[in-house]
mmCIF file of C-alpha atoms in Angstrom:
data_model
loop_
_atom_site.group_PDB
_atom_site.id
_atom_site.type_symbol
_atom_site.label_atom_id
_atom_site.label_comp_id
_atom_site.label_asym_id
_atom_site.label_seq_id
_atom_site.Cartn_x
_atom_site.Cartn_y
_atom_site.Cartn_z
ATOM 1 C CA MET A 1 -16.979 -217.370 -80.867
ATOM 2 C CA THR A 2 -19.490 -215.185 -82.684
ATOM 3 C CA THR A 3 -18.062 -211.757 -83.483
ATOM 4 C CA ALA A 4 -19.407 -208.339 -84.434
ATOM 5 C CA GLY A 5 -18.237 -209.044 -87.979
ATOM 6 C CA ASP A 6 -20.378 -212.179 -88.052
ATOM 7 C CA ILE A 7 -23.633 -210.411 -87.164
ATOM 8 C CA MET A 8 -23.177 -206.973 -88.760
ATOM 9 C CA HIS A 9 -24.614 -205.966 -92.075
ATOM 10 C CA SER A 10 -21.771 -204.944 -94.340
ATOM 11 C CA GLY A 11 -21.811 -202.180 -96.878
ATOM 12 C CA ALA A 12 -22.467 -199.396 -94.388
ATOM 13 C CA GLN A 13 -21.603 -195.957 -95.715
ATOM 14 C CA TRP A 14 -20.413 -192.757 -94.088
ATOM 15 C CA ILE A 15 -21.966 -189.370 -94.549
ATOM 16 C CA PRO A 16 -19.161 -186.789 -94.608
ATOM 17 C CA ALA A 17 -19.458 -184.229 -91.816
ATOM 18 C CA HIS A 18 -19.691 -181.364 -94.329
ATOM 19 C CA GLU A 19 -22.726 -182.865 -96.149
ATOM 20 C CA THR A 20 -26.127 -181.320 -95.609
ATOM 21 C CA LEU A 21 -29.027 -183.083 -93.950
ATOM 22 C CA ASP A 22 -31.093 -183.144 -97.128
ATOM 23 C CA ARG A 23 -28.296 -185.158 -98.781
ATOM 24 C CA ALA A 24 -28.136 -187.401 -95.699
ATOM 25 C CA ALA A 25 -31.889 -188.052 -95.983
ATOM 26 C CA GLN A 26 -31.495 -188.905 -99.674
ATOM 27 C CA LEU A 27 -28.676 -191.332 -98.881
ATOM 28 C CA MET A 28 -30.753 -192.955 -96.115
ATOM 29 C CA ARG A 29 -33.566 -193.456 -98.634
ATOM 30 C CA GLU A 30 -31.195 -194.923 -101.242
ATOM 31 C CA LEU A 31 -29.641 -197.315 -98.726
ATOM 32 C CA ASN A 32 -32.930 -198.052 -96.929
ATOM 33 C CA VAL A 33 -31.426 -197.239 -93.521
ATOM 34 C CA GLY A 34 -32.411 -195.042 -90.598
ATOM 35 C CA SER A 35 -28.951 -193.909 -89.583
ATOM 36 C CA LEU A 36 -25.583 -193.027 -91.018
ATOM 37 C CA PRO A 37 -22.206 -192.803 -89.329
ATOM 38 C CA ILE A 38 -20.650 -189.348 -89.794
ATOM 39 C CA SER A 39 -17.032 -189.181 -90.941
ATOM 40 C CA ASP A 40 -14.563 -186.386 -90.416
ATOM 41 C CA GLU A 41 -12.061 -185.222 -93.039
ATOM 42 C CA ASN A 42 -9.788 -188.181 -92.123
ATOM 43 C CA ASP A 43 -12.532 -190.804 -92.644
ATOM 44 C CA ARG A 44 -12.838 -191.297 -88.890
ATOM 45 C CA LEU A 45 -16.093 -191.709 -86.995
ATOM 46 C CA CYS A 46 -17.189 -188.406 -85.466
ATOM 47 C CA GLY A 47 -20.895 -189.064 -84.923
ATOM 48 C CA ILE A 48 -24.031 -190.875 -85.982
ATOM 49 C CA LEU A 49 -26.968 -189.223 -87.686
ATOM 50 C CA THR A 50 -30.460 -190.711 -87.517
ATOM 51 C CA ASP A 51 -33.589 -189.967 -89.464
ATOM 52 C CA ARG A 52 -35.092 -188.845 -86.162
ATOM 53 C CA ASP A 53 -32.231 -186.371 -85.669
ATOM 54 C CA ILE A 54 -33.066 -184.802 -89.014
ATOM 55 C CA VAL A 55 -36.771 -184.514 -88.244
ATOM 56 C CA ILE A 56 -36.629 -183.476 -84.580
ATOM 57 C CA GLY A 57 -33.323 -181.612 -84.490
ATOM 58 C CA CYS A 58 -33.660 -179.761 -87.773
ATOM 59 C CA VAL A 59 -37.050 -179.752 -89.504
ATOM 60 C CA ALA A 60 -39.196 -179.491 -86.353
ATOM 61 C CA MET A 61 -36.964 -176.647 -85.143
ATOM 62 C CA GLY A 62 -37.703 -174.694 -88.337
ATOM 63 C CA HIS A 63 -34.225 -175.112 -89.843
ATOM 64 C CA ASP A 64 -33.527 -175.800 -93.505
ATOM 65 C CA PRO A 65 -32.026 -179.304 -93.991
ATOM 66 C CA ALA A 66 -30.296 -177.995 -97.121
ATOM 67 C CA LYS A 67 -28.288 -175.620 -94.929
ATOM 68 C CA VAL A 68 -27.575 -177.708 -91.818
ATOM 69 C CA THR A 69 -24.628 -180.111 -91.974
ATOM 70 C CA ALA A 70 -24.230 -183.560 -90.491
ATOM 71 C CA ALA A 71 -21.423 -182.178 -88.305
ATOM 72 C CA GLU A 72 -23.843 -179.714 -86.721
ATOM 73 C CA MET A 73 -26.014 -182.644 -85.609
ATOM 74 C CA ALA A 74 -23.159 -184.771 -84.218
ATOM 75 C CA ASN A 75 -23.426 -184.756 -80.428
ATOM 76 C CA GLY A 76 -21.460 -186.601 -77.777
ATOM 77 C CA THR A 77 -18.910 -189.328 -78.253
ATOM 78 C CA PRO A 78 -19.861 -191.856 -80.926
ATOM 79 C CA ARG A 79 -19.793 -195.487 -79.853
ATOM 80 C CA TRP A 80 -18.394 -198.257 -82.051
ATOM 81 C CA ILE A 81 -17.128 -201.828 -81.837
ATOM 82 C CA ALA A 82 -14.208 -203.661 -83.432
ATOM 83 C CA SER A 83 -15.172 -206.248 -86.047
ATOM 84 C CA ASP A 84 -13.414 -209.011 -84.082
ATOM 85 C CA ALA A 85 -15.172 -208.192 -80.785
ATOM 86 C CA ASP A 86 -17.239 -210.963 -79.222
ATOM 87 C CA VAL A 87 -21.020 -210.642 -79.493
ATOM 88 C CA ASP A 88 -21.181 -210.322 -75.685
ATOM 89 C CA ASP A 89 -19.059 -207.169 -76.003
ATOM 90 C CA VAL A 90 -21.442 -205.890 -78.684
ATOM 91 C CA LEU A 91 -24.429 -206.404 -76.383
ATOM 92 C CA ARG A 92 -22.632 -204.823 -73.433
ATOM 93 C CA GLU A 93 -21.691 -201.736 -75.474
ATOM 94 C CA MET A 94 -25.243 -201.321 -76.733
ATOM 95 C CA LYS A 95 -26.759 -201.927 -73.285
ATOM 96 C CA ASP A 96 -24.346 -199.691 -71.392
ATOM 97 C CA HIS A 97 -24.976 -196.773 -73.725
ATOM 98 C CA GLN A 98 -28.617 -197.564 -74.548
ATOM 99 C CA ILE A 99 -28.040 -197.517 -78.281
ATOM 100 C CA ARG A 100 -29.838 -199.353 -81.053
ATOM 101 C CA ARG A 101 -27.256 -199.033 -83.827
ATOM 102 C CA LEU A 102 -23.535 -199.663 -83.568
ATOM 103 C CA PRO A 103 -20.879 -199.000 -86.230
ATOM 104 C CA VAL A 104 -18.348 -201.793 -86.743
ATOM 105 C CA ILE A 105 -14.743 -200.742 -87.354
ATOM 106 C CA ALA A 106 -11.734 -202.682 -88.689
ATOM 107 C CA ASN A 107 -8.335 -201.131 -89.331
ATOM 108 C CA LYS A 108 -9.791 -197.723 -88.395
ATOM 109 C CA ARG A 109 -12.354 -197.955 -91.198
ATOM 110 C CA LEU A 110 -16.110 -198.516 -91.219
ATOM 111 C CA VAL A 111 -16.912 -202.070 -92.329
ATOM 112 C CA GLY A 112 -20.524 -202.458 -91.187
ATOM 113 C CA MET A 113 -23.331 -201.635 -88.789
ATOM 114 C CA ILE A 114 -25.177 -203.662 -86.212
ATOM 115 C CA SER A 115 -28.843 -202.810 -85.740
ATOM 116 C CA GLU A 116 -31.778 -204.310 -83.905
ATOM 117 C CA SER A 117 -32.649 -206.441 -86.921
ATOM 118 C CA ASP A 118 -29.121 -207.891 -86.985
ATOM 119 C CA LEU A 119 -29.457 -208.840 -83.322
ATOM 120 C CA ALA A 120 -32.840 -210.442 -83.970
ATOM 121 C CA GLN A 121 -31.428 -212.538 -86.819
ATOM 122 C CA HIS A 122 -28.328 -213.798 -85.029
ATOM 123 C CA LEU A 123 -28.907 -213.985 -81.278
ATOM 124 C CA THR A 124 -30.823 -216.261 -78.970
ATOM 125 C CA GLU A 125 -34.166 -215.194 -77.566
ATOM 126 C CA ASP A 126 -32.586 -214.785 -74.118
ATOM 127 C CA GLN A 127 -29.831 -212.537 -75.477
ATOM 128 C CA ILE A 128 -32.350 -210.392 -77.351
ATOM 129 C CA ALA A 129 -34.655 -210.162 -74.332
ATOM 130 C CA GLY A 130 -31.808 -209.050 -72.059
ATOM 131 C CA TRP A 131 -30.676 -206.461 -74.560
ATOM 132 C CA ALA A 132 -34.178 -205.100 -75.185
ATOM 133 C CA GLU A 133 -34.970 -204.883 -71.485
ATOM 134 C CA SER A 134 -31.867 -202.842 -70.756
ATOM 135 C CA VAL A 135 -32.086 -200.563 -73.796
ATOM 136 C CA TYR A 136 -35.825 -199.874 -73.765
ATOM 137 C CA ALA A 137 -36.629 -200.028 -70.046
ATOM 138 C CA MET A 138 -34.661 -196.902 -69.200
ATOM 139 C CA SER A 139 -34.825 -195.003 -72.478
ATOM 140 C CA GLY A 140 -38.296 -193.484 -72.062
ATOM 141 C CA PRO A 141 -39.766 -191.137 -74.675
ATOM 142 C CA ARG A 142 -37.311 -189.548 -77.097
#
């Protein structure tokens, strides 16, 4: 059985909820990623911040990214998957919620992330096609 832990990229890092968006952007650049899970004061997942969130939700709205925190951008219930979950569960979670990035959790701690590139590297063409059809067909412009 292939698990989330098998296909994730490890080394994912949190951005604390109290950090500002300019710091989040710097961390994204340093890590060469487009999203960061947001952690609360107990190191628990409380959201996910994307580079698009920073641009559209902050900069384009005329706000100062040095004054807006990651917590202010956290919306909805963050989705995640256990590291020992089967890859079919990973695909179902991503399809059902039309998400492109999924934090991987073990023992209540962040251990990795699964992104589109991870899926492309580890799944069959049929699995990727099914995932892409469900995630992109209904997502429309963002």
